[in-house]
Short mmCIF file of C-alpha atoms in Angstrom, two decimals:
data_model
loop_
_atom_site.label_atom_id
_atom_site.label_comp_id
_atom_site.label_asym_id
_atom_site.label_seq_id
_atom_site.Cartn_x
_atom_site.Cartn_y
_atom_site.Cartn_z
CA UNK A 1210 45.24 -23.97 130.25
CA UNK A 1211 44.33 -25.60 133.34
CA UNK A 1212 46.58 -24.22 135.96
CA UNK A 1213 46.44 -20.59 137.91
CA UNK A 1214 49.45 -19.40 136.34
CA UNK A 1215 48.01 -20.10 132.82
CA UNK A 1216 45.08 -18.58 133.85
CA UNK A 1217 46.81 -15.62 135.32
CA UNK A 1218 48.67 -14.95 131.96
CA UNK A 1219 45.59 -14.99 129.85
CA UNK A 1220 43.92 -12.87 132.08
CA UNK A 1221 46.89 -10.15 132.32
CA UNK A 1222 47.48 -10.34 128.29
CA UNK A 1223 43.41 -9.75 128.10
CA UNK A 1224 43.43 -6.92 130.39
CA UNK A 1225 47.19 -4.84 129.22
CA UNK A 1226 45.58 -5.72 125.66
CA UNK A 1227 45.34 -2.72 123.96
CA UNK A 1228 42.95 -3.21 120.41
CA UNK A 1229 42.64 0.43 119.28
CA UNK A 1230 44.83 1.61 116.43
CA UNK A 1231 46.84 4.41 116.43
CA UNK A 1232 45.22 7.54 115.26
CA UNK A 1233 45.96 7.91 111.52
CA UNK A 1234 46.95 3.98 111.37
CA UNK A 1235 44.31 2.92 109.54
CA UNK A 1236 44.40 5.85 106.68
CA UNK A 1237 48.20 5.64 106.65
CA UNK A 1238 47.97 2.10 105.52
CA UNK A 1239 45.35 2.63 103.01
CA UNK A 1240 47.24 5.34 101.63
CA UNK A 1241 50.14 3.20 101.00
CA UNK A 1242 47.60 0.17 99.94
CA UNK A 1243 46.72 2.68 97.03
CA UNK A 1244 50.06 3.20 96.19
CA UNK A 1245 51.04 -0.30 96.06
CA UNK A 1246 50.63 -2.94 92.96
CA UNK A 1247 49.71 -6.66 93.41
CA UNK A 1248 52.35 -9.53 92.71
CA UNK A 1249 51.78 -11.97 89.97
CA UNK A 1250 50.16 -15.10 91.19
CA UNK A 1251 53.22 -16.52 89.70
CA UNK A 1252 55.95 -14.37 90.96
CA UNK A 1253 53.88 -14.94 94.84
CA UNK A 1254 54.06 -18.55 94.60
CA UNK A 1255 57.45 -18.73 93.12
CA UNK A 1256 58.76 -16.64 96.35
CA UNK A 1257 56.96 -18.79 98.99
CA UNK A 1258 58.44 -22.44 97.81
CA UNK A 1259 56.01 -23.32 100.94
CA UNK A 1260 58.38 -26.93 101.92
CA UNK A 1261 58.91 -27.74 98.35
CA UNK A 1262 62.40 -27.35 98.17
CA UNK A 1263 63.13 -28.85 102.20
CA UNK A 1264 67.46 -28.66 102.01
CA UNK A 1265 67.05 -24.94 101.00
CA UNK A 1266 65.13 -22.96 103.79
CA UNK A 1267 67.37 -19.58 103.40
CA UNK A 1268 65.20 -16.73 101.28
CA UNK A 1269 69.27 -16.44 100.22
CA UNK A 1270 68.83 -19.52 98.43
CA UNK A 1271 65.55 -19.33 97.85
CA UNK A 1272 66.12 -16.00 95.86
CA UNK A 1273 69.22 -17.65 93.97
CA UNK A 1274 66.82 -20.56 92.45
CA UNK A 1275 64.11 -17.81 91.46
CA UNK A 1276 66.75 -15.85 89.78
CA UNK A 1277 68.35 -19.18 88.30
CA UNK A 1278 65.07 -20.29 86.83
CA UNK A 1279 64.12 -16.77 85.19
CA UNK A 1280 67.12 -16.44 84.23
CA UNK A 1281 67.57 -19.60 82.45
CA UNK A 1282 63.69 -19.07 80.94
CA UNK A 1283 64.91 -15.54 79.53
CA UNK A 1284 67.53 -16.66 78.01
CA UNK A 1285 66.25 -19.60 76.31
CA UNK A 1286 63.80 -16.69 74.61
CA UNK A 1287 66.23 -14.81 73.76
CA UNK A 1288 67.68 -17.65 71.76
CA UNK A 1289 64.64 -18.58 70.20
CA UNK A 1290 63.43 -15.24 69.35
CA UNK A 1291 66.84 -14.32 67.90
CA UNK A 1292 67.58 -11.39 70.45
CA UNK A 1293 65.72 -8.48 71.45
CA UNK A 1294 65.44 -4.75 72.03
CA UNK A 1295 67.60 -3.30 74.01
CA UNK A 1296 67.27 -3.05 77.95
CA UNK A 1297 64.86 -0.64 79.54
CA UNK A 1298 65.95 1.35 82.24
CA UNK A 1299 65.00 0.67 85.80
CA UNK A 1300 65.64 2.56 88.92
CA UNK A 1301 68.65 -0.09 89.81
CA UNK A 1302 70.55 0.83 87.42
CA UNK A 1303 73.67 2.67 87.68
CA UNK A 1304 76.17 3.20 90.17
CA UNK A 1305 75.98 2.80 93.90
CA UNK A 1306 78.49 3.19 96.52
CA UNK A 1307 78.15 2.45 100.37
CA UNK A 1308 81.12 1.82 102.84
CA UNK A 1309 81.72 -1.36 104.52
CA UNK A 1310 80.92 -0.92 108.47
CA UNK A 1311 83.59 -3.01 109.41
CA UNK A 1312 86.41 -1.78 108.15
CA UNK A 1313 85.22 1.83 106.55
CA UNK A 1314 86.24 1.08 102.95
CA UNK A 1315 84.02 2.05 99.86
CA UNK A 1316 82.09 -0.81 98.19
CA UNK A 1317 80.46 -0.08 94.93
CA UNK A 1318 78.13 -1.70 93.30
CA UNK A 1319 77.64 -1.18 89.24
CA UNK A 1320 73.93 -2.46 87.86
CA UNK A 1321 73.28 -2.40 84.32
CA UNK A 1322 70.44 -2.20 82.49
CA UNK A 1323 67.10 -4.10 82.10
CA UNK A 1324 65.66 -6.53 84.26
CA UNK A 1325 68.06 -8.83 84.61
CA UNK A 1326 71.31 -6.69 84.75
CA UNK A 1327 74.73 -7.42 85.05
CA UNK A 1328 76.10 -6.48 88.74
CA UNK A 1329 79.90 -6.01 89.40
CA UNK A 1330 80.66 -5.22 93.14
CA UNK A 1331 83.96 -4.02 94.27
CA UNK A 1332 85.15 -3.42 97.71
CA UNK A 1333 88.39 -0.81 97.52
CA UNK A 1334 90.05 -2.72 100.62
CA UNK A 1335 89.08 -5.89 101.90
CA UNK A 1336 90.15 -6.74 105.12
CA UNK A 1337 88.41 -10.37 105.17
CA UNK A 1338 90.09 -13.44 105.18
CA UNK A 1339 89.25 -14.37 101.50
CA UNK A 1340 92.17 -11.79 100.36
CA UNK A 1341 94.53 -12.13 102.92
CA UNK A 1342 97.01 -13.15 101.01
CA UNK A 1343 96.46 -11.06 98.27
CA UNK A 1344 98.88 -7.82 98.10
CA UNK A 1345 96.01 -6.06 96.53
CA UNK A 1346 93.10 -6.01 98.22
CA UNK A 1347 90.34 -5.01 96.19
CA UNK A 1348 87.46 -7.30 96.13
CA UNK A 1349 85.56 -7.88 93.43
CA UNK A 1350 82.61 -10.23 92.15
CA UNK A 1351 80.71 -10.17 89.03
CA UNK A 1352 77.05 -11.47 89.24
CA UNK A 1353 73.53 -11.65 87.29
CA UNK A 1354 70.45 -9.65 88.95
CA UNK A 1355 66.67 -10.16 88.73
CA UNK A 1356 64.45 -7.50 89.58
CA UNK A 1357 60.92 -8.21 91.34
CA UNK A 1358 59.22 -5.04 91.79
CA UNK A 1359 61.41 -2.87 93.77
CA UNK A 1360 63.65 -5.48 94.58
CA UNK A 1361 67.43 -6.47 92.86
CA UNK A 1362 68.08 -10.23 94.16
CA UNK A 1363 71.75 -10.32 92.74
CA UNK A 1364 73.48 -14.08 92.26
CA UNK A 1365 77.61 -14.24 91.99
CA UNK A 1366 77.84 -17.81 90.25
CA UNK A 1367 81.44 -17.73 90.55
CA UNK A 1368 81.95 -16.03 93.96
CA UNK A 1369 84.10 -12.73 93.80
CA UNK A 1370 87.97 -12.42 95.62
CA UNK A 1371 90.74 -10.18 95.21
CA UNK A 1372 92.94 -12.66 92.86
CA UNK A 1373 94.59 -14.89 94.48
CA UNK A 1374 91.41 -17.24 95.94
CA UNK A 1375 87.44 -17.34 94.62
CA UNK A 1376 85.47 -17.63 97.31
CA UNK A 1377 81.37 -17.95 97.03
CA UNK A 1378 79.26 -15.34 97.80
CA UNK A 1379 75.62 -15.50 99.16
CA UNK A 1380 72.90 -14.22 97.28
CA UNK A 1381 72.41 -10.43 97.31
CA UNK A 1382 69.14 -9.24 98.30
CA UNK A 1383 68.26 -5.01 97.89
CA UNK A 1384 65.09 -2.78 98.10
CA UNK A 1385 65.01 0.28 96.71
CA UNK A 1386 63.73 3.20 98.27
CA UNK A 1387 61.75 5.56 96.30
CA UNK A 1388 61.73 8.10 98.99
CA UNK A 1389 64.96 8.50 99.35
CA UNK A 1390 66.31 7.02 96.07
CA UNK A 1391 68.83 5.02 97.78
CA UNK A 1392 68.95 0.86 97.98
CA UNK A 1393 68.38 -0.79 101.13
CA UNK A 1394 70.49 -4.69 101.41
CA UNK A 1395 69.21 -7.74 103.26
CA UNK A 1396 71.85 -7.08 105.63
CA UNK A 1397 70.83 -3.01 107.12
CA UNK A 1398 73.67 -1.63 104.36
CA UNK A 1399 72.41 1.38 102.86
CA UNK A 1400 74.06 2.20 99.58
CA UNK A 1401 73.63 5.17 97.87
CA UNK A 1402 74.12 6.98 94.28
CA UNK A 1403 77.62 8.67 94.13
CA UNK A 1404 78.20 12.52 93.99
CA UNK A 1405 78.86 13.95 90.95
CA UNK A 1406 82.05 15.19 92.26
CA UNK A 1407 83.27 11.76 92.62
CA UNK A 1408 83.43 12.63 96.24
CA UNK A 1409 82.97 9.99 99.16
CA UNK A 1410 80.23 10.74 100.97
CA UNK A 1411 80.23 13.84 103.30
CA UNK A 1412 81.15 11.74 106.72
CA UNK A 1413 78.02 12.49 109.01
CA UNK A 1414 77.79 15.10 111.54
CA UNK A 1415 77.23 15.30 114.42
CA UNK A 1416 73.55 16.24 115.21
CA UNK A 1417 73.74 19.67 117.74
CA UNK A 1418 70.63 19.62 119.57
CA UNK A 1419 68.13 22.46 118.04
CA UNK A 1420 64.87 21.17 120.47
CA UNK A 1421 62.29 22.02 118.18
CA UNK A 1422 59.51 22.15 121.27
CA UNK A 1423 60.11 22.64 124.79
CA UNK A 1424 60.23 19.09 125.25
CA UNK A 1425 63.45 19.08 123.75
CA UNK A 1426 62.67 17.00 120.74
CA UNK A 1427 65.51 17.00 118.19
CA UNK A 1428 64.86 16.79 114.28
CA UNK A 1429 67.13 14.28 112.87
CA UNK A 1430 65.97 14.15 109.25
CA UNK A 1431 69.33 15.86 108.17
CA UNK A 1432 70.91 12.78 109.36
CA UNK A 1433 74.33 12.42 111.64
CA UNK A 1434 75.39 10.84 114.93
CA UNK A 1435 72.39 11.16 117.34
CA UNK A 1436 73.83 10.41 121.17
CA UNK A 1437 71.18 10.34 124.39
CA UNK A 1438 72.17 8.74 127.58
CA UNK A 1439 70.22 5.42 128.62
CA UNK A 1440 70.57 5.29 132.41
CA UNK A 1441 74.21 5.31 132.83
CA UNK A 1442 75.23 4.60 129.68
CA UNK A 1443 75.38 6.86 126.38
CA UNK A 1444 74.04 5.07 122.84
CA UNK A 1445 75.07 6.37 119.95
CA UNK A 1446 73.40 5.85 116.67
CA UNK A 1447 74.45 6.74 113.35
CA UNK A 1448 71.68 8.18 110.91
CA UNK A 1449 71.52 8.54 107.42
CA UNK A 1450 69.60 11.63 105.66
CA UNK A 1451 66.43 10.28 105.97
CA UNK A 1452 62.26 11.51 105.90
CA UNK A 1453 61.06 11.62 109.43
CA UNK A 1454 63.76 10.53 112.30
CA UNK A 1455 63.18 12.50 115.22
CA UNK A 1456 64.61 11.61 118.76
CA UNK A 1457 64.79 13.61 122.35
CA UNK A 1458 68.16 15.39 123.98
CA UNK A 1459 67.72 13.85 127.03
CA UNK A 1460 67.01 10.31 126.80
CA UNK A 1461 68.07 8.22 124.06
CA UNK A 1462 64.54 7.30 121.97
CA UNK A 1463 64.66 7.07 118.43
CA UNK A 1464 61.03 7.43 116.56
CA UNK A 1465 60.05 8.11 113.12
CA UNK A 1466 56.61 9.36 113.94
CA UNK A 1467 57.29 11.99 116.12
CA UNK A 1468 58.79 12.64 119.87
CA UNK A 1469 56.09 11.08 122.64
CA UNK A 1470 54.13 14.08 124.23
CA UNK B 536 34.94 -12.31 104.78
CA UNK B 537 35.58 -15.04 102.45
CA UNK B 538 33.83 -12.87 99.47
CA UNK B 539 36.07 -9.66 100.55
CA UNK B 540 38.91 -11.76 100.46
CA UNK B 541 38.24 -13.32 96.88
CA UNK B 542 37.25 -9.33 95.66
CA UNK B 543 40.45 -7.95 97.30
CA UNK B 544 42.96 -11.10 95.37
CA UNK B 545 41.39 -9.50 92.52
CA UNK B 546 42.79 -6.81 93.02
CA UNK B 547 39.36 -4.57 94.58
CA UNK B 548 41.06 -2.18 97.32
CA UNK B 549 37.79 -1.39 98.68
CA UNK B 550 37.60 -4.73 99.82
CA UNK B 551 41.30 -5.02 101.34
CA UNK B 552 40.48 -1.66 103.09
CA UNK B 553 37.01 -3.04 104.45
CA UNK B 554 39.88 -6.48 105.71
CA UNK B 555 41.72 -4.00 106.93
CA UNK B 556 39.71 -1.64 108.59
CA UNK B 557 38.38 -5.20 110.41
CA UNK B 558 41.43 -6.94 111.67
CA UNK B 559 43.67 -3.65 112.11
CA UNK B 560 42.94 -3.85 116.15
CA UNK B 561 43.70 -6.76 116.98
CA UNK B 562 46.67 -7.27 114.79
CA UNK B 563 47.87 -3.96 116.01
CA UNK B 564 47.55 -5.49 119.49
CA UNK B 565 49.43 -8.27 119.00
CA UNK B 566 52.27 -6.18 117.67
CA UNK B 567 52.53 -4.10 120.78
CA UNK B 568 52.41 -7.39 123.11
CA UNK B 569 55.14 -8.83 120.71
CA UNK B 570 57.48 -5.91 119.96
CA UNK B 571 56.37 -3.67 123.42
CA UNK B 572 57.49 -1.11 121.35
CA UNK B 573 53.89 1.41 120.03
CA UNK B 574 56.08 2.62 116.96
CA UNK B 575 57.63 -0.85 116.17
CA UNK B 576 54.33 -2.12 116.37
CA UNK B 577 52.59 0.31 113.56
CA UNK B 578 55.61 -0.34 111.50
CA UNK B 579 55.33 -4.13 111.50
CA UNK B 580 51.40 -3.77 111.13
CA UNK B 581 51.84 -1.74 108.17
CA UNK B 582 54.56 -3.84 107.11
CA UNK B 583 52.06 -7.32 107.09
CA UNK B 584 49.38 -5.07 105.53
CA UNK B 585 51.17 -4.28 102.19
CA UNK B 586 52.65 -7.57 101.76
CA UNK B 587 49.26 -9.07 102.60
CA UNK B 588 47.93 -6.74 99.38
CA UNK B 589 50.98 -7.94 97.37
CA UNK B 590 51.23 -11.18 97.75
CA UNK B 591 47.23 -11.92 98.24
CA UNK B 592 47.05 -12.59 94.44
CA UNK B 593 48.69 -16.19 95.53
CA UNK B 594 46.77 -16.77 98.22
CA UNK B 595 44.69 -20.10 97.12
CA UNK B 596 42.78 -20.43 99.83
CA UNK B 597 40.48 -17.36 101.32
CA UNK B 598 39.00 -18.68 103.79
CA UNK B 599 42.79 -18.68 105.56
CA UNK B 600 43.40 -15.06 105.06
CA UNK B 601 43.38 -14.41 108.88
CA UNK B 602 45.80 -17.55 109.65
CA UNK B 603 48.08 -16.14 106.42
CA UNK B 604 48.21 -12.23 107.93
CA UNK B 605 48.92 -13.79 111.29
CA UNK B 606 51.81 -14.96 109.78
CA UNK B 607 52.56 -12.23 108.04
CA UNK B 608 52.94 -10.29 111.13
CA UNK B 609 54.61 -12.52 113.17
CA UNK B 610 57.12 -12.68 110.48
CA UNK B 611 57.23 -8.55 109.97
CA UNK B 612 57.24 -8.35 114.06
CA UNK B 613 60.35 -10.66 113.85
CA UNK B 614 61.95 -8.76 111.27
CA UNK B 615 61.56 -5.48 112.86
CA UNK B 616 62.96 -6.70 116.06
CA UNK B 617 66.02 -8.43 114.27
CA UNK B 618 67.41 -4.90 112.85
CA UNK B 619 66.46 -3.15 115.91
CA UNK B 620 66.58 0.30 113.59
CA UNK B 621 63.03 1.38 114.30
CA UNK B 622 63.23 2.81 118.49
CA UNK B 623 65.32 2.14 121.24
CA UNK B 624 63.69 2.41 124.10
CA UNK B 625 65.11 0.96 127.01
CA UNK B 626 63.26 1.58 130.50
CA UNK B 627 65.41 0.70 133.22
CA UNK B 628 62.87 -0.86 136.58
CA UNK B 629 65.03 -1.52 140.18
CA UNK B 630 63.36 -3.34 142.92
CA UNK B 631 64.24 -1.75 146.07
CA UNK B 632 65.30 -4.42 148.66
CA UNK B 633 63.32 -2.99 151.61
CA UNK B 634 59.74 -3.22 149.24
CA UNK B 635 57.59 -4.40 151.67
CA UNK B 636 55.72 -8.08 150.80
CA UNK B 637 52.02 -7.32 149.44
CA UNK B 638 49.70 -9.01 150.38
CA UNK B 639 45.54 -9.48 149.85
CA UNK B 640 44.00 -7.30 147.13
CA UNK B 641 47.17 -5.71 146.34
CA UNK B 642 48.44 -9.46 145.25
CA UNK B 643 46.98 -9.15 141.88
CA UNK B 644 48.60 -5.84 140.57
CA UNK B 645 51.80 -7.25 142.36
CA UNK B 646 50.99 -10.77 139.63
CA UNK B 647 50.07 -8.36 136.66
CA UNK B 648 53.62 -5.98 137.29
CA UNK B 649 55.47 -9.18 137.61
CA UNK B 650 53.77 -10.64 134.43
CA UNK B 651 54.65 -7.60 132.56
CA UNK B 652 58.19 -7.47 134.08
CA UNK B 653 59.02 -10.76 132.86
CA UNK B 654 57.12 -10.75 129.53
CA UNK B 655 60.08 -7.30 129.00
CA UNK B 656 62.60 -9.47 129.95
CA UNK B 657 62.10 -12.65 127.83
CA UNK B 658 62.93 -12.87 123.93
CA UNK B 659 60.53 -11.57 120.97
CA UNK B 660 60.08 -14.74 120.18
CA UNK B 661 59.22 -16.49 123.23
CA UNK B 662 56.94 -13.69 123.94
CA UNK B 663 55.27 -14.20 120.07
CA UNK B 664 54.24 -17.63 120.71
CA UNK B 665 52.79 -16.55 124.44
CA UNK B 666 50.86 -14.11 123.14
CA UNK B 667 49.60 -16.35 120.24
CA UNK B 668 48.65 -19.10 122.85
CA UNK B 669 47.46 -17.18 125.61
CA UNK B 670 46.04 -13.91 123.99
CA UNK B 671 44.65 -15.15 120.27
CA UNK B 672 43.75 -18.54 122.06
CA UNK B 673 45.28 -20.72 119.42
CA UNK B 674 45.82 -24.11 119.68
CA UNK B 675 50.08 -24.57 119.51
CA UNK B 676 50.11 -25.98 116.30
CA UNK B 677 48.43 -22.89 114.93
CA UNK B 678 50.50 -21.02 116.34
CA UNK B 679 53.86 -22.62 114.84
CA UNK B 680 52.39 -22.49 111.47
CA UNK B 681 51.87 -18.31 111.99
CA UNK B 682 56.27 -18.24 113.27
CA UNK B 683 56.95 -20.46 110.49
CA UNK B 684 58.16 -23.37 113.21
CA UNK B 685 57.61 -26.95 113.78
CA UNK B 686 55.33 -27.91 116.50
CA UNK B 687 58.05 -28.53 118.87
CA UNK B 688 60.34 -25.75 118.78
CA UNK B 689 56.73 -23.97 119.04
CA UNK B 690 56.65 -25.87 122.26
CA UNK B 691 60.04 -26.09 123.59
CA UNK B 692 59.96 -22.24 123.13
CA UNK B 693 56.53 -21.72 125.01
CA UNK B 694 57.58 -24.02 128.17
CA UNK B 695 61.06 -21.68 128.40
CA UNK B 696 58.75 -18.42 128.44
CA UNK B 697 56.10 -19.78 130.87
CA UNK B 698 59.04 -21.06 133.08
CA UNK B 699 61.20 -17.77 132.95
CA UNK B 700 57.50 -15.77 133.66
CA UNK B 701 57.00 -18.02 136.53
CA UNK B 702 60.29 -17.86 137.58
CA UNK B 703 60.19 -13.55 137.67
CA UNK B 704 56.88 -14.07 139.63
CA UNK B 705 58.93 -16.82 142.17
CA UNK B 706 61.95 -14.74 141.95
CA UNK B 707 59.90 -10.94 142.83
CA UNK B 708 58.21 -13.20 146.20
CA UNK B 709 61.32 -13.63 147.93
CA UNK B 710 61.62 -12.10 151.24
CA UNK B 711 63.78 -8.65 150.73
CA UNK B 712 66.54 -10.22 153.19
CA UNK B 713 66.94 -13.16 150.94
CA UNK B 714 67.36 -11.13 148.21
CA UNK B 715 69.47 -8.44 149.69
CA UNK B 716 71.54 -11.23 150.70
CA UNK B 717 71.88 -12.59 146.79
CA UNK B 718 72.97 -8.95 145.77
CA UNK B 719 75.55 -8.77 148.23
#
């Protein structure tokens, strides 16, 4: 770091640095920390595969081989202890139903019991190229899940399509969210448990502004379609019922710790 | 450090909050340079801090606990800023074309705006391995290891954000005709 510019940079970076936490940071973390368990040694180093496996850098893949290898270890006791007891329930399973942002169908996901459950998925209308041909569109793929914690990392061995052609599908990765007992996907896809009624979710609202200071911030916990302008344009983001979302009338900013003073 | 780090894989939280309470700072700095977002930056903090106390159990060697949460939240940082779900806040800067040139003392705080400008304007990750380099003071190769990168996509992606950072600082010294001239 020789040159002015270099040294310029440094210096700016040293000077804009700002080193002091947040107020509440710190305890916010700890309280979580509290609430948290360790990983197994085992189950830490089995995740990492730090270079080991060089053709397979995707956590997709790397997910499908941890799976694969549990999977096959499970089984293999199964068969040598002659079977088991039956599966304990986890918070997975069940039934779980999100729609598919680009085309608005219903996808629902079915996870069965124990720790490594049988998942079917089905998606009521697919409008991908896999069932083009097909007259019926109704995708479906039936796969084996492993459960790390609060995590489902679901494999579909033999790919999923509506009848007509099989094509593979990547390895599923969801979180599950205690707060608001819903499952969160690798890919931002929310899906959630169905109503008792059988009824699609209620299509979100739209949020009508109810400032809940004088500076106009909105509460958005209830969920809905939140619209602010940005300069000249207007952004538009769709919220799911949710904790803490909060964002101001006038100006689009979304936060989940509370409007800025 | 090395004996809070060996208490805290066992699983003492007194000792991961004592790690915590210690590195929460700076890490929390290097979030906001990264993600230039305060509420992005707590998330992905907190984000590296549990997974840190998850996964420390496998971590073999203690005495690489700071290199290993660097990592960590780099990689949270990253994530954060790929699904975008956390803010959006989107501050919109125009240079008027008749700005008069600076010059003399002013000349720094016209460097440090123009620094900041471009450091907005360049990716998260070009920005993560400047502020790696240039802030934390690591040598490059440290840096790739925390963004999970070879050496020289470390490097190919630290000479693109010093050139488009010098470039904003070349770019902001025109002379306002020139400019007004470009915009035409």
């Amino acid at each position: 770091m020789s040159d002015r510019f270099s040294a310029s940079l440094r210096q700016h970076l040293l000077d804009t640095a700002n080193e002091r936490p947040a107020d509440g940071q710190l305890a916010a973390v700890l309280e979580l920390v509290a609430d948290t368990p360790q990983r197994h040694p085992l189950v830490v180093r089995l995740a990492r595969f730090p270079g080991r496996i060089g053709p397979f850098p995707s956590t997709a893949v790397r997910w499908a081989l941890i799976a694969g290898a549990l999977l096959g270890a499970m089984t293999a006791a199964v068969i040598l202890g002659g079977g088991g007891r039956p599966s304990a329930s986890t918070v997975f399973e069940g039934t779980w139903t999100s729609t598919d942002l680009g085309d608005g169908s219903r996808q629902t996901l079915d996870v069965g019991a124990g720790m490594t459950p049988a998942v079917h998925f089905e998606d009521a209308y697919a409008t991908g190229g896999a069932c083009a041909a097909d007259e019926v569109k109704v995708f479906t793929a039936d796969g084996r899940g492993q459960i790390f914690d609060n995590r489902l990392a679901v494999t579909y061995p033999a790919g999923g399509g509506c009848g007509l052609t099989t094509v593979p599908i990547e390895t599923g990765v969801l979180d599950y969210d205690a707060a608001t007992d819903t499952l969160l996907g690798s890919d931002g896809l929310r899906w959630f448990r169905p109503r008792e009624d059988g009824a699609r979710p209620t299509p979100l609202p739209t949020i009508v502004a109810s400032p809940r200071s004088a500076s106009a911030c909105l509460d958005l916990h209830g969920g809905g379609s939140y619209g602010a302008s940005v300069g000249s344009m207007t952004l538009t983001a769709t919220l799911h019922a949710s904790t803490s979302w909060e964002g101001l009338q006038d100006t689009f900013l979304l936060s989940r710790f509370g409007c800025p003073d | 450090m090395r004996d809070l780090v060996v208490r805290a894989r066992g699983g003492d939280r007194d000792a991961f909050s004592e790690l915590v309470a210690r590195s929460i700072g700076r890490l929390t700095a290097v979030g906001r340079m990264i993600l230039r977002d305060e509420y992005a930056a707590q998330d992905a903090v907190q984000d590296a801090f549990i997974e840190a106390w998850r996964s420390l159990p496998g971590l073999r060697d203690p005495d690489r606990f700071e290199a290993w949460m660097r990592r960590l939240l780099v990689r949270a940082c990253f994530k954060t800023s790929r699904h975008g779900k956390r803010t959006a806040s989107v501050e919109i800067r125009l240079t008027p074309a008749d700005e008069p040139a600076v010059a003399g003392a002013e000349r720094q705080l016209a460097i440090h705006d123009q620094l900041e400008r471009g450091l907005a304007r360049i990716p998260a990750q070009q920005r993560a391995v400047v502020v790696l380099v240039y802030y934390l003071d690591l040598p490059l190769a440290d840096a790739a290891q925390a963004m999970d990168i070879p050496l020289g996509t470390a490097k190919s992606r630290l000479n693109r954000a010093t050139n488009a950072l010098r470039a904003a600082i070349e770019a902001d010294d025109r002379e306002p005709s020139r400019m007004g001239e470009q915009l035409a």
